[in-house]
Short mmCIF file of C-alpha atoms and ligand atoms in Angstrom, two decimals:
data_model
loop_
_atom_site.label_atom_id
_atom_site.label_comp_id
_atom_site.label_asym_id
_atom_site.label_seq_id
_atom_site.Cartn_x
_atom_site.Cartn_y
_atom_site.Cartn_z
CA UNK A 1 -3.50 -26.57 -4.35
CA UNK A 2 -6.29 -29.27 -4.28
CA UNK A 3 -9.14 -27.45 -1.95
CA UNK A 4 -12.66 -28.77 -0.88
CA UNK A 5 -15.98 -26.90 -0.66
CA UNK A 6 -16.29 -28.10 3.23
CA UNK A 7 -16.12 -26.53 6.59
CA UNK A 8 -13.77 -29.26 7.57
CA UNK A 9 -11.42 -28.73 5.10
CA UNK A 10 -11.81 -25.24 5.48
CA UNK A 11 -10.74 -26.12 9.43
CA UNK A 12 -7.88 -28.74 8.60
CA UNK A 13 -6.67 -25.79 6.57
CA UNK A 14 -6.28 -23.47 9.91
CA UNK A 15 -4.91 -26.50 11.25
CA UNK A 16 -1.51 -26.52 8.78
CA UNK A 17 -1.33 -22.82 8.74
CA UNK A 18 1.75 -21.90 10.64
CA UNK A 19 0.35 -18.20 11.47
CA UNK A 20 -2.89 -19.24 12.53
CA UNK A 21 -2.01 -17.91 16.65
CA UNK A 22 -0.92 -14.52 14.83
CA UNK A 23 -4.96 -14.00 14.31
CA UNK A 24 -4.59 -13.72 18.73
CA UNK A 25 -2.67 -10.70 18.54
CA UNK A 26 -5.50 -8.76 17.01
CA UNK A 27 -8.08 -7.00 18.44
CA UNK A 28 -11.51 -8.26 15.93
CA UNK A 29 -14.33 -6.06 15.71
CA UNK A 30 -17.71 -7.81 16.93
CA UNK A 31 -21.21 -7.18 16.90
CA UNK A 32 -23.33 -6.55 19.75
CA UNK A 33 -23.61 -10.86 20.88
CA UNK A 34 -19.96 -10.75 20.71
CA UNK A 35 -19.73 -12.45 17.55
CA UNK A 36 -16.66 -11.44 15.96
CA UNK A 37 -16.81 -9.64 12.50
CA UNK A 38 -16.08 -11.39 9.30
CA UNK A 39 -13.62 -8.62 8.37
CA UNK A 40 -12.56 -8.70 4.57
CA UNK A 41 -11.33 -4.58 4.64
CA UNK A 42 -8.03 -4.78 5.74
CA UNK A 43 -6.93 -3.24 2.10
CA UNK A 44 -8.66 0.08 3.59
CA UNK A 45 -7.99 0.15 7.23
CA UNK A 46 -6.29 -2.96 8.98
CA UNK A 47 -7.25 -3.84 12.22
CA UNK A 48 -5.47 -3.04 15.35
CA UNK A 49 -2.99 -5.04 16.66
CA UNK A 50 -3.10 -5.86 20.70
CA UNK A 51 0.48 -4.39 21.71
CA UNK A 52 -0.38 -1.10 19.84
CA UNK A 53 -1.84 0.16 22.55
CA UNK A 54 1.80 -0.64 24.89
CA UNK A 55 3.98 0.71 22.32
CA UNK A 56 2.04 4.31 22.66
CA UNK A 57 1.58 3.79 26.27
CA UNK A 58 5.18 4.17 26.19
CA UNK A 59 5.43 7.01 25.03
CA UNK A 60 2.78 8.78 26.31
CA UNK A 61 4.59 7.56 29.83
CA UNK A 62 8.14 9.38 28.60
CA UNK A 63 6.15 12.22 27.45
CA UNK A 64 4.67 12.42 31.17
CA UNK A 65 7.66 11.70 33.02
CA UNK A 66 10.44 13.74 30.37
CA UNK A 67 8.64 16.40 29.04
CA UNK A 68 10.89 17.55 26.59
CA UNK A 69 13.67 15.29 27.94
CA UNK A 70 12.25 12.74 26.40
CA UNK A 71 13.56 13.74 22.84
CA UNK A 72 17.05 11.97 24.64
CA UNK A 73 16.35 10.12 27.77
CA UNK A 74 12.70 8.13 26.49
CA UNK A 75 13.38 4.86 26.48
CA UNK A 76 13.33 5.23 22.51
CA UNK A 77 14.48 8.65 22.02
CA UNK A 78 12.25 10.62 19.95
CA UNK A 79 15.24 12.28 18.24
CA UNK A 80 15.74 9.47 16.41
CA UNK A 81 12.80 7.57 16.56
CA UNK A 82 12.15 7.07 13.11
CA UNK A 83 15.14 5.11 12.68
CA UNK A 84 13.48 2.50 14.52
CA UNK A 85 11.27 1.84 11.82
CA UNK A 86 13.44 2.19 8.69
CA UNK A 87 15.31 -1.32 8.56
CA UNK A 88 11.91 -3.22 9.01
CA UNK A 89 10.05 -1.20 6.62
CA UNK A 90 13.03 -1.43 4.15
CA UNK A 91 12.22 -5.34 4.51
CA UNK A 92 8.57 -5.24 3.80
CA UNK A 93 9.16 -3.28 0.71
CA UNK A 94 12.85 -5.05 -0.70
CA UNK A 95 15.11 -2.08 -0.58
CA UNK A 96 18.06 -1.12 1.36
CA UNK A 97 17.75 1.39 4.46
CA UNK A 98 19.41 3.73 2.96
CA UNK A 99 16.17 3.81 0.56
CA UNK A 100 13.89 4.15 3.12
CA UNK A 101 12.00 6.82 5.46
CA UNK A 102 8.43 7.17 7.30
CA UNK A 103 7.34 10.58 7.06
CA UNK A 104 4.06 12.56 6.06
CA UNK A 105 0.63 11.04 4.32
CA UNK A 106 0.71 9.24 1.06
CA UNK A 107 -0.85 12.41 -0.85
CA UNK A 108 1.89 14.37 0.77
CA UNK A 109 4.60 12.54 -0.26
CA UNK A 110 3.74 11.66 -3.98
CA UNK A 111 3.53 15.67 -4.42
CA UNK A 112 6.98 16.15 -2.53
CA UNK A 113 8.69 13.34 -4.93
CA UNK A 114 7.32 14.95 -8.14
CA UNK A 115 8.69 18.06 -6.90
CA UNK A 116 12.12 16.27 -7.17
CA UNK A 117 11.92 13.50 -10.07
CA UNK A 118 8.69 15.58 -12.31
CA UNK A 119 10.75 18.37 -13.84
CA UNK A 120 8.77 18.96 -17.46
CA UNK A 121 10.43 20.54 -19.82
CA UNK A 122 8.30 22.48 -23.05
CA UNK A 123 8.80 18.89 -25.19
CA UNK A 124 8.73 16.14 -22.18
CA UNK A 125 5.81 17.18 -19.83
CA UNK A 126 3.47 14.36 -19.84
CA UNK A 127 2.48 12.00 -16.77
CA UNK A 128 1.63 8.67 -17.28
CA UNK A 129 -1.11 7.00 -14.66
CA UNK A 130 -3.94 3.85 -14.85
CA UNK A 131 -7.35 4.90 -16.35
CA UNK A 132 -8.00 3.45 -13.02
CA UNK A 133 -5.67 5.35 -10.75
CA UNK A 134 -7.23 6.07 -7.07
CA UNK A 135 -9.04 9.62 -7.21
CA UNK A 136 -5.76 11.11 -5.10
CA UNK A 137 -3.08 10.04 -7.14
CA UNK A 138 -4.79 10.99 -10.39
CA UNK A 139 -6.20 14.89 -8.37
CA UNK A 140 -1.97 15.09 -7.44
CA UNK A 141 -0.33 14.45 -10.97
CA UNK A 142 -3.29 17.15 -12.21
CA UNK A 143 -2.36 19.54 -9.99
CA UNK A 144 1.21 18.69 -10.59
CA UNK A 145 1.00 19.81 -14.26
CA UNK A 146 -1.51 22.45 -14.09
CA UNK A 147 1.25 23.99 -11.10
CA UNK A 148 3.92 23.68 -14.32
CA UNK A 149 1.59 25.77 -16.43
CA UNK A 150 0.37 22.60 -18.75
CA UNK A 151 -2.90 21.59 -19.86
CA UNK A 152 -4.32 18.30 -18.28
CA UNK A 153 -6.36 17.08 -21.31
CA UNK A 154 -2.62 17.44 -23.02
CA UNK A 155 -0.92 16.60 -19.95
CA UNK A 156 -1.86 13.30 -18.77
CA UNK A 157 -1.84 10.22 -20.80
CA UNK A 158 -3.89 7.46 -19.39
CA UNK A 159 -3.14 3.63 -19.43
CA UNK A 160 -6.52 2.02 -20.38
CA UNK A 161 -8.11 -1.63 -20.00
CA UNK A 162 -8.94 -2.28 -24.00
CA UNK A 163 -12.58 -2.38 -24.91
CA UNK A 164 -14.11 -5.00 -23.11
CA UNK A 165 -11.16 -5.87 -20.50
CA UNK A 166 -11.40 -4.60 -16.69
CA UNK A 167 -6.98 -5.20 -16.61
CA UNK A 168 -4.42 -3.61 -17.89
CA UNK A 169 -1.99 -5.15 -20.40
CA UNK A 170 1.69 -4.33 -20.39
CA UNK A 171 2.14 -4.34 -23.95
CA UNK A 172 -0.17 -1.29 -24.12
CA UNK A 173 2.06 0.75 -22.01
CA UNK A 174 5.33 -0.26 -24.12
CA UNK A 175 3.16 1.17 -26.68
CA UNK A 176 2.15 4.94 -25.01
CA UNK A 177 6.22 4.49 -24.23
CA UNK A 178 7.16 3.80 -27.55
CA UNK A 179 5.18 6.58 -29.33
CA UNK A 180 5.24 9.42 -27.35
CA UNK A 181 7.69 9.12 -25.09
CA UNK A 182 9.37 11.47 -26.03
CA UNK A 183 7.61 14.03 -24.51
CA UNK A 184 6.74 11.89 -20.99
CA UNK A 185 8.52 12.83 -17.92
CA UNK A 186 6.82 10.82 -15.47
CA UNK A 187 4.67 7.27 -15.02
CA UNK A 188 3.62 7.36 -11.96
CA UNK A 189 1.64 3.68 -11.58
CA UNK A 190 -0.30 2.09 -8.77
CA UNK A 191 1.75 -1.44 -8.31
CA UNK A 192 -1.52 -2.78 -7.24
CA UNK A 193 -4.61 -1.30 -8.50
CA UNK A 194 -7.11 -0.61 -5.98
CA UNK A 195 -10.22 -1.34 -7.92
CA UNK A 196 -9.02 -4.96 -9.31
CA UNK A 197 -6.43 -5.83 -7.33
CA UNK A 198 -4.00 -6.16 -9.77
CA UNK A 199 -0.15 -6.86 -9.34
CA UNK A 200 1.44 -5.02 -12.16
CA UNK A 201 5.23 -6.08 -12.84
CA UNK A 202 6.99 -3.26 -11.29
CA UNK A 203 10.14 -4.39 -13.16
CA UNK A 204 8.90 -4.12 -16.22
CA UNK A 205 7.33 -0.57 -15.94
CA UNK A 206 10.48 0.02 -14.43
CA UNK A 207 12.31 -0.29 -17.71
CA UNK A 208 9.64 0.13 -20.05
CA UNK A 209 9.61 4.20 -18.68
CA UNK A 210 13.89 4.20 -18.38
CA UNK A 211 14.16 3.20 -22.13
CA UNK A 212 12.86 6.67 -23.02
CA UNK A 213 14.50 8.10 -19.89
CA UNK A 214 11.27 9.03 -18.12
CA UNK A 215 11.26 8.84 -14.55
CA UNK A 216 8.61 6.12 -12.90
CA UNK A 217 6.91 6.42 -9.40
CA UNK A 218 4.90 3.50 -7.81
CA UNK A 219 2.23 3.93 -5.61
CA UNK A 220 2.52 1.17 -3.21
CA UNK A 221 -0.85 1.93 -0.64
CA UNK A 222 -2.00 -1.66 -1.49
CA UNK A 223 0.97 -3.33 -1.83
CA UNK A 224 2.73 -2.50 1.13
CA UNK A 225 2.65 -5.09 3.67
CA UNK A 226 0.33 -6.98 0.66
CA UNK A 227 2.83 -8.33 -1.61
CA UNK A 228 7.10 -8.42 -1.88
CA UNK A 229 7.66 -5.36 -4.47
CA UNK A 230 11.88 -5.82 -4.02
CA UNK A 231 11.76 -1.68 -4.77
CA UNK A 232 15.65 -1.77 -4.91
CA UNK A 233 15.72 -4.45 -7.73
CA UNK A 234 13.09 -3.23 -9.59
CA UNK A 235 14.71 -0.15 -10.33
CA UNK A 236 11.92 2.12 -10.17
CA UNK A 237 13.06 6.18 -9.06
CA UNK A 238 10.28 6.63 -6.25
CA UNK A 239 7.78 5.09 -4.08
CA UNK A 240 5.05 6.08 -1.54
CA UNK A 241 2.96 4.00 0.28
CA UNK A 242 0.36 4.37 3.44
CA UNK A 243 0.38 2.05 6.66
CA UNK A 244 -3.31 2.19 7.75
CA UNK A 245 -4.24 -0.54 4.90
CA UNK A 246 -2.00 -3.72 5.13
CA UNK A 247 0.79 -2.37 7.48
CA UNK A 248 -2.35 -2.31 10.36
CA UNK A 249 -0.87 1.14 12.08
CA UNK A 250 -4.15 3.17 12.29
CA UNK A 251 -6.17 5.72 10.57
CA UNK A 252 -4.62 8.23 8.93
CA UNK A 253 -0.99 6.95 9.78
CA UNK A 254 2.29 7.73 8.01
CA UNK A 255 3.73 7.23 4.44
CA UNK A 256 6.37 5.11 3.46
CA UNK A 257 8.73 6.97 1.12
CA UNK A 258 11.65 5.01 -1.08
CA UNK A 259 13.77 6.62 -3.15
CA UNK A 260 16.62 4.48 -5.27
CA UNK A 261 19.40 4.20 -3.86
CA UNK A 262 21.06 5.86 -7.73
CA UNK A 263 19.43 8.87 -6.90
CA UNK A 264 20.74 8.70 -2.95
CA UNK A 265 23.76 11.24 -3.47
CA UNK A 266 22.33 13.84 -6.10
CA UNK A 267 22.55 16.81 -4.41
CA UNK A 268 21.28 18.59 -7.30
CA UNK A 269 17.59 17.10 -7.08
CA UNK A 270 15.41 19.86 -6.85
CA UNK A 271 13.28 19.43 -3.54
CA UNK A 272 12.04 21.29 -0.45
CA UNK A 273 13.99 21.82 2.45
CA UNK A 274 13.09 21.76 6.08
CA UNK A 275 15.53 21.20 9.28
CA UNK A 276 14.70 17.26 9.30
CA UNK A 277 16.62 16.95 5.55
CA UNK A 278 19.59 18.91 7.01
CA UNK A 279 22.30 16.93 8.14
CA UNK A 280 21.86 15.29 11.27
CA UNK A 281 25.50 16.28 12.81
CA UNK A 282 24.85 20.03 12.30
CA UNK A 283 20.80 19.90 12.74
CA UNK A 284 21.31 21.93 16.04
CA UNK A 285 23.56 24.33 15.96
CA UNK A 286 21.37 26.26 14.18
CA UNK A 287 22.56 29.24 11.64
CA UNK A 288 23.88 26.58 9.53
CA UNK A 289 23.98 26.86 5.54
CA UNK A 290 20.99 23.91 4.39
CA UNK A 291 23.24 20.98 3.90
CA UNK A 292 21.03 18.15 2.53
CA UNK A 293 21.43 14.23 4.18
CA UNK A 294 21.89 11.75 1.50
CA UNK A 295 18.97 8.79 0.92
CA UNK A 296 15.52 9.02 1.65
CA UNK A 297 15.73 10.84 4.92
CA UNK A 298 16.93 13.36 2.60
CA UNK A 299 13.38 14.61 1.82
CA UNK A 300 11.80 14.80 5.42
CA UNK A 301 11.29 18.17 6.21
CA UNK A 302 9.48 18.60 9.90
CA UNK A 303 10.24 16.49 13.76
CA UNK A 304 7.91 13.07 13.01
CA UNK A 305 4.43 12.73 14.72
CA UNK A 306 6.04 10.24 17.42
CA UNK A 307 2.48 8.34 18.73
CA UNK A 308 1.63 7.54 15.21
CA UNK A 309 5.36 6.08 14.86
CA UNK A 310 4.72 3.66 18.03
CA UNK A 311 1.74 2.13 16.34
CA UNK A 312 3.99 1.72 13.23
CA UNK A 313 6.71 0.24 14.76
CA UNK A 314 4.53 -1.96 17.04
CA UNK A 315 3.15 -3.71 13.48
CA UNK A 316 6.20 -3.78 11.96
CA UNK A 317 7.35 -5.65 14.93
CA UNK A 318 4.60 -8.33 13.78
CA UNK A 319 6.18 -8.20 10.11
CA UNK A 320 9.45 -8.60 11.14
CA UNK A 321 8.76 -11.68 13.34
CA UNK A 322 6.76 -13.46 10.80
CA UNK A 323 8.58 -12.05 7.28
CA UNK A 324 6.77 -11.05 4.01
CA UNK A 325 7.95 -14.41 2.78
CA UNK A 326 5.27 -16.83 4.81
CA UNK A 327 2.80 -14.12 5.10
CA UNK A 328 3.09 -14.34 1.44
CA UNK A 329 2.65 -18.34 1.20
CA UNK A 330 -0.64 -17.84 3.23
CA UNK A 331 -1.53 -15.09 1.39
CA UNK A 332 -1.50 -17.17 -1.74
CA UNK A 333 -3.16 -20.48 -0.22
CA UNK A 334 -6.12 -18.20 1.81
CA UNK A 335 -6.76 -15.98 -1.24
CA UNK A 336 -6.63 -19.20 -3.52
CA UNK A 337 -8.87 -20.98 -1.24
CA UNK A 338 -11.32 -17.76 -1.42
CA UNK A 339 -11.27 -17.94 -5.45
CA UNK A 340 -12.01 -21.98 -5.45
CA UNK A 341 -15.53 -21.02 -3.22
CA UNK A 342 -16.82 -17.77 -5.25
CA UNK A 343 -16.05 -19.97 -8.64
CA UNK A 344 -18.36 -22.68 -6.96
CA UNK A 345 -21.35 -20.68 -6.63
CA UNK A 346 -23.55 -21.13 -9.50
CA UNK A 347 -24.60 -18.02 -10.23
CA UNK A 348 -23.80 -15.47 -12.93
CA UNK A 349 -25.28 -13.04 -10.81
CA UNK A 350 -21.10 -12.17 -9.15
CA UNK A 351 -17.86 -12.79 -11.17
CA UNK A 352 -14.13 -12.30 -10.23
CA UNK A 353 -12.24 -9.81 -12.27
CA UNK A 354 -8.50 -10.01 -10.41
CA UNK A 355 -6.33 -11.60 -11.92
CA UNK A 356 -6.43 -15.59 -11.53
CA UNK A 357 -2.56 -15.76 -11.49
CA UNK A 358 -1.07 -15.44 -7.99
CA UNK A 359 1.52 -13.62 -9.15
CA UNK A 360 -0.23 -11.01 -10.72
CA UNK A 361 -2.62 -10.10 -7.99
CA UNK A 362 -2.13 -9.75 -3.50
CA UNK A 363 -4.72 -10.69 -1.22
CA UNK A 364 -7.51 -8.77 -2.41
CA UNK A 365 -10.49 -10.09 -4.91
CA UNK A 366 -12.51 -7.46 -6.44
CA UNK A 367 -16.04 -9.34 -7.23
CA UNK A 368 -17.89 -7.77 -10.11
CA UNK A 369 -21.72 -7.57 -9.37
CA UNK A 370 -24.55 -7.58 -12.58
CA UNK A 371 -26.14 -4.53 -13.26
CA UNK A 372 -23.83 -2.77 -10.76
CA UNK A 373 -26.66 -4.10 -8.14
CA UNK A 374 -25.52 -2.45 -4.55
CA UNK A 375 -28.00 -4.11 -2.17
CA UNK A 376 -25.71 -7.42 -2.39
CA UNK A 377 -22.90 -5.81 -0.45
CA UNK A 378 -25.33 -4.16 1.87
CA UNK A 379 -26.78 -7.69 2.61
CA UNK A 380 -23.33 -8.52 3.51
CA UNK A 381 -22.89 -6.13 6.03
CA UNK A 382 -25.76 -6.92 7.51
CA UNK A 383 -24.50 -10.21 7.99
CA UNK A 384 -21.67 -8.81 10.16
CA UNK A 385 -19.37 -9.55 6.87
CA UNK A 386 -17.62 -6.33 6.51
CA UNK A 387 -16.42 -6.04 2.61
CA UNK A 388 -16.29 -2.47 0.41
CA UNK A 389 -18.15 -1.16 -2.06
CA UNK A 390 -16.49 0.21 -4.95
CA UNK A 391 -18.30 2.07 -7.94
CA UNK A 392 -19.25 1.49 -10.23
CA UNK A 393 -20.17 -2.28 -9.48
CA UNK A 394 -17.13 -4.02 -7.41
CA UNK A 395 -17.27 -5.31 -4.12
CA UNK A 396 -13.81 -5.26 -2.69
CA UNK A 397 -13.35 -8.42 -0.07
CA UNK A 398 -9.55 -9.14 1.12
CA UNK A 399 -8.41 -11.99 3.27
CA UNK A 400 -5.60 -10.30 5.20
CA UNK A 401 -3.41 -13.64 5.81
CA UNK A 402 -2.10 -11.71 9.39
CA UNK A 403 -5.44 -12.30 11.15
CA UNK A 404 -8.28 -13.65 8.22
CA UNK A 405 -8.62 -17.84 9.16
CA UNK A 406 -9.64 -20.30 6.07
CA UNK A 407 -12.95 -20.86 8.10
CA UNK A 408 -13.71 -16.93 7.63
CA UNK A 409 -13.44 -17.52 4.10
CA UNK A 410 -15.95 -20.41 4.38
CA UNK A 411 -18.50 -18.79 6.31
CA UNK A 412 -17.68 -15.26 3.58
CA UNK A 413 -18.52 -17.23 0.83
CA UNK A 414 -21.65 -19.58 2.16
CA UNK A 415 -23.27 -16.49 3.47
CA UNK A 416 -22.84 -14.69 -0.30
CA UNK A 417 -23.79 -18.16 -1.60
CA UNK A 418 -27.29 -17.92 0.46
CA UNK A 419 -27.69 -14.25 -0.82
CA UNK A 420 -27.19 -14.69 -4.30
C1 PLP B 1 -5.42 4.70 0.14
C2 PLP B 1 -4.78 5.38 -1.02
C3 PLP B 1 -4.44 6.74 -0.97
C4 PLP B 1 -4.78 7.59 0.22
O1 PLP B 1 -3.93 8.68 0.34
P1 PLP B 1 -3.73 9.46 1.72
O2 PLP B 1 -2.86 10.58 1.32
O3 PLP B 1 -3.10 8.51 2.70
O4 PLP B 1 -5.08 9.90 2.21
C5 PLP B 1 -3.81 7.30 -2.08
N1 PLP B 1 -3.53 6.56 -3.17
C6 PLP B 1 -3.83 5.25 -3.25
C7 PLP B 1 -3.50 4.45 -4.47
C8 PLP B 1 -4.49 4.62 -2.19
O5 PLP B 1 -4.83 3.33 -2.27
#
């Protein structure tokens, strides 16, 4: 891409961009003139899209009307009303439905995995995460081995940036592979790191881990909805992601959960058990042996939080009609565009540490401050230009392609130009 440092090109830009209307659908925070927002923090909560608020209207309608008839006669059944959302979320993430389930909170669902596909034995204990891993995942795989009786200083190896470096290098986890292996049971990576925004080649860890038969998990909470994983093709065992970040359904929504499709049958997985895993054609009639569904419904356990599901299915609606593959091309073109105007300020005050290859990074650019100095990104906000602050010395800005114009990125960057 050939890009200019000039509002105009910055507007002929929204001009080519197929999903510039989508930004309409939005609601965008503004500030007390009615100014709208410069929002750059859709990695941590995305904004609310306008039919949400239909989609649980519904609902909440049924509810009224139904009472508990509702579970059969709503005009979406709640029975079944996560099955509304598995083939589109199977989509957003590249594996089959079968693979698929919303249920739970990320944290939730990492620990109910591990209970399945982290079973240490004396020799092969050891969990493999990022130096950098987000406080939860790396708080769950502790309290995974310390609730197996192991040590974490022994326990958990850590995948480190060398001396010097702020990303990781593949190579360096062949390595930890290679060596000790042999007593890992479980990698358990972020695909993209939420600190650098790094796109780590899922494949790869994939088989890296399988080569010395340890079983890999990827934490997808900002990649879902970010960037086109393919889960099924990968090969990896297990994934969990959130939808509050990228997938835009609202604090504290559900978890994603995949699960390979090789593992879809193996009734001899260790898990927990809960009516919602019991086959659906018995469920009711009560006084039944447990008799576990195959595939990732396989591991639900309670009756799904059904207003939280309408706001998921209401974005996933917006994914479906657009398709990960153009949000992706504008993903690439806005972010680029974003890179080209930070590289232009002359300052060595800021500096970029994602990667500069598309393909190794999503939306998200993680700028670096000097001497970890805060008051930049407070200067931002004051602006109106909402961005996050990251210890110890990142400020976390994405351009979420679904709603974030190329003029946003102009103003972004000419108001951080002014303040450094
Ligand atoms: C956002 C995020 C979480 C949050 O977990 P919850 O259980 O949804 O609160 C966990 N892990 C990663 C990597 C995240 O980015």
């Amino acid at each position: 891409m050939k890009y200019e440092n000039t509002l105009a090109h910055a507007l002929q830009l929204d001009k080519e961009d197929p999903l510039s209307e989508i930004r309409q659908k939005f609601h965008i925070p503004k500030d007390s003139s009615g100014n709208e927002w410069l929002y750059f923090t859709g990695n941590s909560l995305g904004l609310q899209p306008k039919q949400t608020q239909h989609y649980i209207q519904q609902e909440l309608d049924d509810w009224a009307k139904l009472g508990v008839e509702g579970h059969f006669e709503a005009q979406n059944p709640w029975l079944s009303y996560h099955e509304f959302l598995t083939d589109k979320m199977a989509k957003i993430v590249g594996a089959k439905p079968l693979e698929v389930v919303v249920m739970n909170t990320l944290t939730t669902n990492l620990h109910l995995l591990m209970v399945s596909f982290y079973k240490p034995s004396i020799k092969k204990y050891k969990i493999v995460i990022e130096s950098d891993a987000f406080p939860s995942d790396r708080y769950a795989v502790q309290s995974q081995l310390e609730f197996h009786g192991f040590n974490i200083e022994e326990g958990l190896i850590e995948w480190k940036p060398r001396t010097g470096e702020e990303l990781l290098r593949i190579e360096d986890l062949e390595e930890i592979v290679e060596k000790q292996g042999d007593e890992i049971a479980l990698l358990l990576i972020g695909g993209v790191n939420y600190y650098t925004g790094q796109y780590l080649d899922i494949k790869r860890i994939a088989e890296i881990g399988h080569t010395k038969e340890c079983m890999v998990g990827i934490d997808l909470a900002h990649g879902a909805g970010n960037i086109q994983p393919n889960l099924h093709e990968s090969g990896v065992d297990f994934a969990a992601w959130c939808t509050y970040k990228y997938l835009n359904a609202g604090p504290g929504s559900l978890s994603g959960l995949f699960v390979h499709e090789k593992h879809a049958y193996n009734k001899e997985l260790p898990r927990f058990a809960g009516w919602w895993n019991h086959n659906k054609e018995t469920r009711f009639n009560m006084r039944q042996p447990f008799d576990v569904m195959p595939g990732a419904e396989g591991w639900q356990l309670s009756n799904p939080p059904i207003l939280s599901m309408a706001a998921i299915r209401s974005s996933l609606d917006l994914f479906d009609a657009i398709g990960m593959d153009a949000l992706r091309e504008k993903s690439e073109k806005l972010t680029g565009y974003f890179e080209y105007l930070i590289n232009e300020i002359d300052t060595d005050r800021i500096r970029i540490i994602t990667p500069t290859n598309s393909k190794e990074r999503g939306c998200q650019l993680s700028i670096q401050v000097k001497n970890a100095d805060k008051t930049l990104h407070e200067q931002l906000m004051k602006h109106h230009i909402v961005t996050d602050w990251r210890e110890p010395d990142v400020i976390r800005c994405a351009p979420v392609p679904m709603y974030t114009s190329f003029e946003d990125v102009f103003k972004m960057v000419e108001i951080l130009k002014s303040l450094v």
